[in-house]
C-alpha cells in the first residue's frame, strides 16, 4: 500500500469466519486487519460480507447454509432454490443482524477512540443472481397482496397489488423493497452501537456494449435483482435512510458511461464514493474525473492480487502515479473540492487540449509535451494526461497534473494573447503549508 501511495485500505470481515458456530464469535481476523492498518498508517474501510456477496450467499456460515428450513433460500419461478437467502426471512435477518452487532460492538471496544475504521460496507453487491425475486409460497402471498403504503407514498402511485402498481417491473420492485428494508434494519441497529458512516456498494446495470461479458442488462441475470442500480438509487436512499452512502462499483472504462454513473450517484443526499473500479491503466484517468465530480474516495479493486511488487505490475503504475501526485495535498484538495474551487481537464483520444472557465480567467490545458511557437499540443500516446486547477484567489491558481501544461488568458481576448504571470512557484504542501 505504501508503494501505491494509498491512505486507506478496504478489507473484508466474513460472517462464516466471524461466527463459525452460532453464537460463538471469533474476532481474530478483524483484530489482525485493524492492527495491520495501524502499523502501516492507513485508515480502514471494513467490508461486512454477510447475507450477500455478489448476488449470492458465498460467505454465510455453514450452519446457515445447512438449515434451509430456518434460513430459506430464494426460490425460482420453476420451484428450484438458488444460492441466495430470502430477504423475507426474519430468522435470516436476525442472524445477520446479531453477527453484525457483535462485530461493531467489538470495533467500538478496540477502535472507538482511535478511529482506524472510518467506513463500514454492509453486505456486498446485494441482491439475487438467478431469480428476479423470491417465488416461495410466503413471498407469492405477499406479492399478490397490496403494495406497502410507505412505498406508494414515495412513488406517488394508487393502491393495488404489486403487479397492478408496477406492471412489468413488479418483481424487481418487490425484491428491492424487502432488500432495502432488510439492510436498513441492520444498519440502524449497528449505528445504535457504533455510529460511524455505513454504506452499500452496487453491481451496476450495464448496457450491453459497455460490459458485454455481463450479456444482458436484466435483473437477476445481468445484475443482482433488488440492488441500488441507477434507476433505483433514489428509492434506495428513501427506503434505507440509515445507509449513509450508496457507492457504484464501476468496471466499464467508457468515459461517457463512467461520468454519467458518477453524476447519477452524486446527489444532494448521497456523497460520491467509488468503492470498486477497474485496476487496469485505462481506469486511471477516472481518478481525476472523480476528483472533479467531488468524490470522497476512489478505490481500484484487487491490490491483493498483484503480489508484493505493485510497481512491477503495469496495471498499477498509473494508479500509483496518480495517488503519489495527490497524497501530499489530499487535505487541501478535499477542502478545495468542498468549496467548489477545483476543476479538472482530462485527455481523451483525439482531444489534445481543453478550455477550463474560471469566470474572469480562462485556462487552456494542453496535453503532451509543450510545443514552441504556439504549435498545437501533440497529446500523449495513450491519452493519459490530466490537470487539476484550483482558484485560490481572484488572480491566484494552484495547478498540478500529469503530462499537461496550463496557460491563462482573459476570455474577451484572443486565446494566444496571454496575460503576464507575476509569480510562478513550484512546490508542494507539507503538513498543510505550501513549501517552495
JSON list of C-alpha atoms in Angstrom, two decimals, residues 121-239:
[
{"chain": "A", "resi": 121, "resn": "UNK", "atom": "CA", "xyz": [-19.76, -1.52, 3.99]},
{"chain": "A", "resi": 122, "resn": "UNK", "atom": "CA", "xyz": [-22.94, -3.50, 4.63]},
{"chain": "A", "resi": 123, "resn": "UNK", "atom": "CA", "xyz": [-23.10, -6.67, 2.52]},
{"chain": "A", "resi": 124, "resn": "UNK", "atom": "CA", "xyz": [-21.50, -6.72, -0.93]},
{"chain": "A", "resi": 125, "resn": "UNK", "atom": "CA", "xyz": [-23.39, -6.06, -4.17]},
{"chain": "A", "resi": 126, "resn": "UNK", "atom": "CA", "xyz": [-26.61, -7.29, -2.59]},
{"chain": "A", "resi": 127, "resn": "UNK", "atom": "CA", "xyz": [-29.46, -8.88, -4.50]},
{"chain": "A", "resi": 128, "resn": "UNK", "atom": "CA", "xyz": [-30.37, -12.03, -6.41]},
{"chain": "A", "resi": 129, "resn": "UNK", "atom": "CA", "xyz": [-28.47, -13.64, -9.25]},
{"chain": "A", "resi": 130, "resn": "UNK", "atom": "CA", "xyz": [-30.65, -16.44, -10.61]},
{"chain": "A", "resi": 131, "resn": "UNK", "atom": "CA", "xyz": [-34.15, -15.09, -9.97]},
{"chain": "A", "resi": 132, "resn": "UNK", "atom": "CA", "xyz": [-35.69, -11.63, -10.04]},
{"chain": "A", "resi": 133, "resn": "UNK", "atom": "CA", "xyz": [-37.46, -12.26, -6.74]},
{"chain": "A", "resi": 134, "resn": "UNK", "atom": "CA", "xyz": [-38.24, -15.00, -4.25]},
{"chain": "A", "resi": 135, "resn": "UNK", "atom": "CA", "xyz": [-41.08, -17.19, -5.54]},
{"chain": "A", "resi": 136, "resn": "UNK", "atom": "CA", "xyz": [-41.69, -19.12, -2.32]},
{"chain": "A", "resi": 137, "resn": "UNK", "atom": "CA", "xyz": [-45.24, -19.57, -1.04]},
{"chain": "A", "resi": 138, "resn": "UNK", "atom": "CA", "xyz": [-44.87, -16.78, 1.52]},
{"chain": "A", "resi": 139, "resn": "UNK", "atom": "CA", "xyz": [-43.29, -14.43, -0.99]},
{"chain": "A", "resi": 140, "resn": "UNK", "atom": "CA", "xyz": [-46.01, -15.14, -3.55]},
{"chain": "A", "resi": 141, "resn": "UNK", "atom": "CA", "xyz": [-48.65, -14.45, -0.91]},
{"chain": "A", "resi": 142, "resn": "UNK", "atom": "CA", "xyz": [-47.16, -11.04, -0.16]},
{"chain": "A", "resi": 143, "resn": "UNK", "atom": "CA", "xyz": [-46.61, -10.31, -3.85]},
{"chain": "A", "resi": 144, "resn": "UNK", "atom": "CA", "xyz": [-50.31, -10.90, -4.51]},
{"chain": "A", "resi": 145, "resn": "UNK", "atom": "CA", "xyz": [-51.20, -8.52, -1.70]},
{"chain": "A", "resi": 146, "resn": "UNK", "atom": "CA", "xyz": [-51.16, -4.71, -1.55]},
{"chain": "A", "resi": 147, "resn": "UNK", "atom": "CA", "xyz": [-48.02, -2.64, -2.03]},
{"chain": "A", "resi": 148, "resn": "UNK", "atom": "CA", "xyz": [-47.00, -1.17, 1.37]},
{"chain": "A", "resi": 149, "resn": "UNK", "atom": "CA", "xyz": [-48.16, 2.40, 1.92]},
{"chain": "A", "resi": 150, "resn": "UNK", "atom": "CA", "xyz": [-44.67, 3.79, 2.62]},
{"chain": "A", "resi": 151, "resn": "UNK", "atom": "CA", "xyz": [-43.54, 2.79, -0.87]},
{"chain": "A", "resi": 152, "resn": "UNK", "atom": "CA", "xyz": [-46.74, 4.01, -2.52]},
{"chain": "A", "resi": 153, "resn": "UNK", "atom": "CA", "xyz": [-46.19, 7.41, -0.94]},
{"chain": "A", "resi": 154, "resn": "UNK", "atom": "CA", "xyz": [-42.69, 7.65, -2.40]},
{"chain": "A", "resi": 155, "resn": "UNK", "atom": "CA", "xyz": [-43.58, 6.52, -5.94]},
{"chain": "A", "resi": 156, "resn": "UNK", "atom": "CA", "xyz": [-46.87, 8.50, -5.98]},
{"chain": "A", "resi": 157, "resn": "UNK", "atom": "CA", "xyz": [-48.98, 5.53, -7.05]},
{"chain": "A", "resi": 158, "resn": "UNK", "atom": "CA", "xyz": [-52.53, 4.49, -6.25]},
{"chain": "A", "resi": 159, "resn": "UNK", "atom": "CA", "xyz": [-53.03, 1.42, -4.02]},
{"chain": "A", "resi": 160, "resn": "UNK", "atom": "CA", "xyz": [-53.03, -2.02, -5.58]},
{"chain": "A", "resi": 161, "resn": "UNK", "atom": "CA", "xyz": [-51.14, -5.28, -5.78]},
{"chain": "A", "resi": 162, "resn": "UNK", "atom": "CA", "xyz": [-47.52, -5.32, -6.85]},
{"chain": "A", "resi": 163, "resn": "UNK", "atom": "CA", "xyz": [-48.47, -6.36, -10.37]},
{"chain": "A", "resi": 164, "resn": "UNK", "atom": "CA", "xyz": [-51.20, -3.72, -10.62]},
{"chain": "A", "resi": 165, "resn": "UNK", "atom": "CA", "xyz": [-48.98, -0.90, -9.39]},
{"chain": "A", "resi": 166, "resn": "UNK", "atom": "CA", "xyz": [-45.68, -1.71, -11.09]},
{"chain": "A", "resi": 167, "resn": "UNK", "atom": "CA", "xyz": [-46.58, -3.88, -14.06]},
{"chain": "A", "resi": 168, "resn": "UNK", "atom": "CA", "xyz": [-43.56, -5.47, -15.72]},
{"chain": "A", "resi": 169, "resn": "UNK", "atom": "CA", "xyz": [-41.20, -4.09, -13.06]},
{"chain": "A", "resi": 170, "resn": "UNK", "atom": "CA", "xyz": [-43.18, -5.55, -10.16]},
{"chain": "A", "resi": 171, "resn": "UNK", "atom": "CA", "xyz": [-40.83, -8.46, -9.40]},
{"chain": "A", "resi": 172, "resn": "UNK", "atom": "CA", "xyz": [-37.75, -6.25, -9.19]},
{"chain": "A", "resi": 173, "resn": "UNK", "atom": "CA", "xyz": [-39.56, -3.61, -7.14]},
{"chain": "A", "resi": 174, "resn": "UNK", "atom": "CA", "xyz": [-40.74, -6.29, -4.71]},
{"chain": "A", "resi": 175, "resn": "UNK", "atom": "CA", "xyz": [-37.20, -7.59, -4.28]},
{"chain": "A", "resi": 176, "resn": "UNK", "atom": "CA", "xyz": [-35.79, -4.05, -3.90]},
{"chain": "A", "resi": 177, "resn": "UNK", "atom": "CA", "xyz": [-38.31, -3.11, -1.21]},
{"chain": "A", "resi": 178, "resn": "UNK", "atom": "CA", "xyz": [-37.68, -6.12, 1.02]},
{"chain": "A", "resi": 179, "resn": "UNK", "atom": "CA", "xyz": [-33.93, -5.97, 0.47]},
{"chain": "A", "resi": 180, "resn": "UNK", "atom": "CA", "xyz": [-33.74, -2.27, 1.34]},
{"chain": "A", "resi": 181, "resn": "UNK", "atom": "CA", "xyz": [-35.79, -2.81, 4.49]},
{"chain": "A", "resi": 182, "resn": "UNK", "atom": "CA", "xyz": [-33.58, -5.76, 5.47]},
{"chain": "A", "resi": 183, "resn": "UNK", "atom": "CA", "xyz": [-30.30, -3.89, 5.08]},
{"chain": "A", "resi": 184, "resn": "UNK", "atom": "CA", "xyz": [-31.65, -0.70, 6.63]},
{"chain": "A", "resi": 185, "resn": "UNK", "atom": "CA", "xyz": [-32.63, -2.60, 9.78]},
{"chain": "A", "resi": 186, "resn": "UNK", "atom": "CA", "xyz": [-29.10, -3.99, 10.09]},
{"chain": "A", "resi": 187, "resn": "UNK", "atom": "CA", "xyz": [-27.66, -0.51, 9.57]},
{"chain": "A", "resi": 188, "resn": "UNK", "atom": "CA", "xyz": [-29.92, 1.20, 12.10]},
{"chain": "A", "resi": 189, "resn": "UNK", "atom": "CA", "xyz": [-29.21, -1.46, 14.73]},
{"chain": "A", "resi": 190, "resn": "UNK", "atom": "CA", "xyz": [-25.47, -1.25, 14.08]},
{"chain": "A", "resi": 191, "resn": "UNK", "atom": "CA", "xyz": [-25.47, 2.54, 14.30]},
{"chain": "A", "resi": 192, "resn": "UNK", "atom": "CA", "xyz": [-27.07, 2.38, 17.72]},
{"chain": "A", "resi": 193, "resn": "UNK", "atom": "CA", "xyz": [-23.94, 0.51, 18.84]},
{"chain": "A", "resi": 194, "resn": "UNK", "atom": "CA", "xyz": [-21.22, 2.17, 16.76]},
{"chain": "A", "resi": 195, "resn": "UNK", "atom": "CA", "xyz": [-22.30, 5.35, 14.91]},
{"chain": "A", "resi": 196, "resn": "UNK", "atom": "CA", "xyz": [-19.85, 5.68, 12.06]},
{"chain": "A", "resi": 197, "resn": "UNK", "atom": "CA", "xyz": [-20.77, 6.02, 8.35]},
{"chain": "A", "resi": 198, "resn": "UNK", "atom": "CA", "xyz": [-22.28, 2.90, 6.75]},
{"chain": "A", "resi": 199, "resn": "UNK", "atom": "CA", "xyz": [-22.65, 2.41, 3.00]},
{"chain": "A", "resi": 200, "resn": "UNK", "atom": "CA", "xyz": [-23.61, -0.18, 0.40]},
{"chain": "A", "resi": 201, "resn": "UNK", "atom": "CA", "xyz": [-21.91, -0.89, -2.91]},
{"chain": "A", "resi": 202, "resn": "UNK", "atom": "CA", "xyz": [-23.70, -1.66, -6.16]},
{"chain": "A", "resi": 203, "resn": "UNK", "atom": "CA", "xyz": [-23.23, -4.03, -9.07]},
{"chain": "A", "resi": 204, "resn": "UNK", "atom": "CA", "xyz": [-24.43, -1.71, -11.83]},
{"chain": "A", "resi": 205, "resn": "UNK", "atom": "CA", "xyz": [-26.91, -2.23, -14.63]},
{"chain": "A", "resi": 206, "resn": "UNK", "atom": "CA", "xyz": [-24.51, -2.11, -17.59]},
{"chain": "A", "resi": 207, "resn": "UNK", "atom": "CA", "xyz": [-25.80, -1.50, -21.11]},
{"chain": "A", "resi": 208, "resn": "UNK", "atom": "CA", "xyz": [-24.61, -4.47, -23.17]},
{"chain": "A", "resi": 209, "resn": "UNK", "atom": "CA", "xyz": [-22.00, -2.53, -25.22]},
{"chain": "A", "resi": 210, "resn": "UNK", "atom": "CA", "xyz": [-20.26, -1.27, -22.07]},
{"chain": "A", "resi": 211, "resn": "UNK", "atom": "CA", "xyz": [-19.62, -4.64, -20.44]},
{"chain": "A", "resi": 212, "resn": "UNK", "atom": "CA", "xyz": [-20.56, -7.36, -22.93]},
{"chain": "A", "resi": 213, "resn": "UNK", "atom": "CA", "xyz": [-19.44, -10.22, -20.67]},
{"chain": "A", "resi": 214, "resn": "UNK", "atom": "CA", "xyz": [-22.42, -9.41, -18.45]},
{"chain": "A", "resi": 215, "resn": "UNK", "atom": "CA", "xyz": [-24.55, -10.31, -21.52]},
{"chain": "A", "resi": 216, "resn": "UNK", "atom": "CA", "xyz": [-27.96, -8.93, -20.52]},
{"chain": "A", "resi": 217, "resn": "UNK", "atom": "CA", "xyz": [-28.99, -5.84, -18.57]},
{"chain": "A", "resi": 218, "resn": "UNK", "atom": "CA", "xyz": [-31.81, -7.85, -16.98]},
{"chain": "A", "resi": 219, "resn": "UNK", "atom": "CA", "xyz": [-32.39, -8.07, -13.21]},
{"chain": "A", "resi": 220, "resn": "UNK", "atom": "CA", "xyz": [-31.29, -11.40, -11.79]},
{"chain": "A", "resi": 221, "resn": "UNK", "atom": "CA", "xyz": [-29.09, -12.11, -14.83]},
{"chain": "A", "resi": 222, "resn": "UNK", "atom": "CA", "xyz": [-27.08, -9.04, -15.81]},
{"chain": "A", "resi": 223, "resn": "UNK", "atom": "CA", "xyz": [-27.05, -7.64, -12.27]},
{"chain": "A", "resi": 224, "resn": "UNK", "atom": "CA", "xyz": [-28.36, -8.71, -8.85]},
{"chain": "A", "resi": 225, "resn": "UNK", "atom": "CA", "xyz": [-32.08, -8.00, -8.71]},
{"chain": "A", "resi": 226, "resn": "UNK", "atom": "CA", "xyz": [-33.07, -5.56, -5.99]},
{"chain": "A", "resi": 227, "resn": "UNK", "atom": "CA", "xyz": [-29.74, -3.76, -5.79]},
{"chain": "A", "resi": 228, "resn": "UNK", "atom": "CA", "xyz": [-29.42, 0.02, -5.87]},
{"chain": "A", "resi": 229, "resn": "UNK", "atom": "CA", "xyz": [-28.81, 0.22, -9.62]},
{"chain": "A", "resi": 230, "resn": "UNK", "atom": "CA", "xyz": [-29.03, 3.51, -11.46]},
{"chain": "A", "resi": 231, "resn": "UNK", "atom": "CA", "xyz": [-32.84, 3.60, -11.77]},
{"chain": "A", "resi": 232, "resn": "UNK", "atom": "CA", "xyz": [-33.34, 2.68, -8.09]},
{"chain": "A", "resi": 233, "resn": "UNK", "atom": "CA", "xyz": [-30.73, 4.77, -6.30]},
{"chain": "A", "resi": 234, "resn": "UNK", "atom": "CA", "xyz": [-33.25, 7.46, -5.33]},
{"chain": "A", "resi": 235, "resn": "UNK", "atom": "CA", "xyz": [-35.71, 4.93, -3.94]},
{"chain": "A", "resi": 236, "resn": "UNK", "atom": "CA", "xyz": [-32.94, 3.19, -2.02]},
{"chain": "A", "resi": 237, "resn": "UNK", "atom": "CA", "xyz": [-31.93, 6.49, -0.41]},
{"chain": "A", "resi": 238, "resn": "UNK", "atom": "CA", "xyz": [-35.53, 6.98, 0.74]},
{"chain": "A", "resi": 239, "resn": "UNK", "atom": "CA", "xyz": [-36.32, 3.44, 1.85]}
]
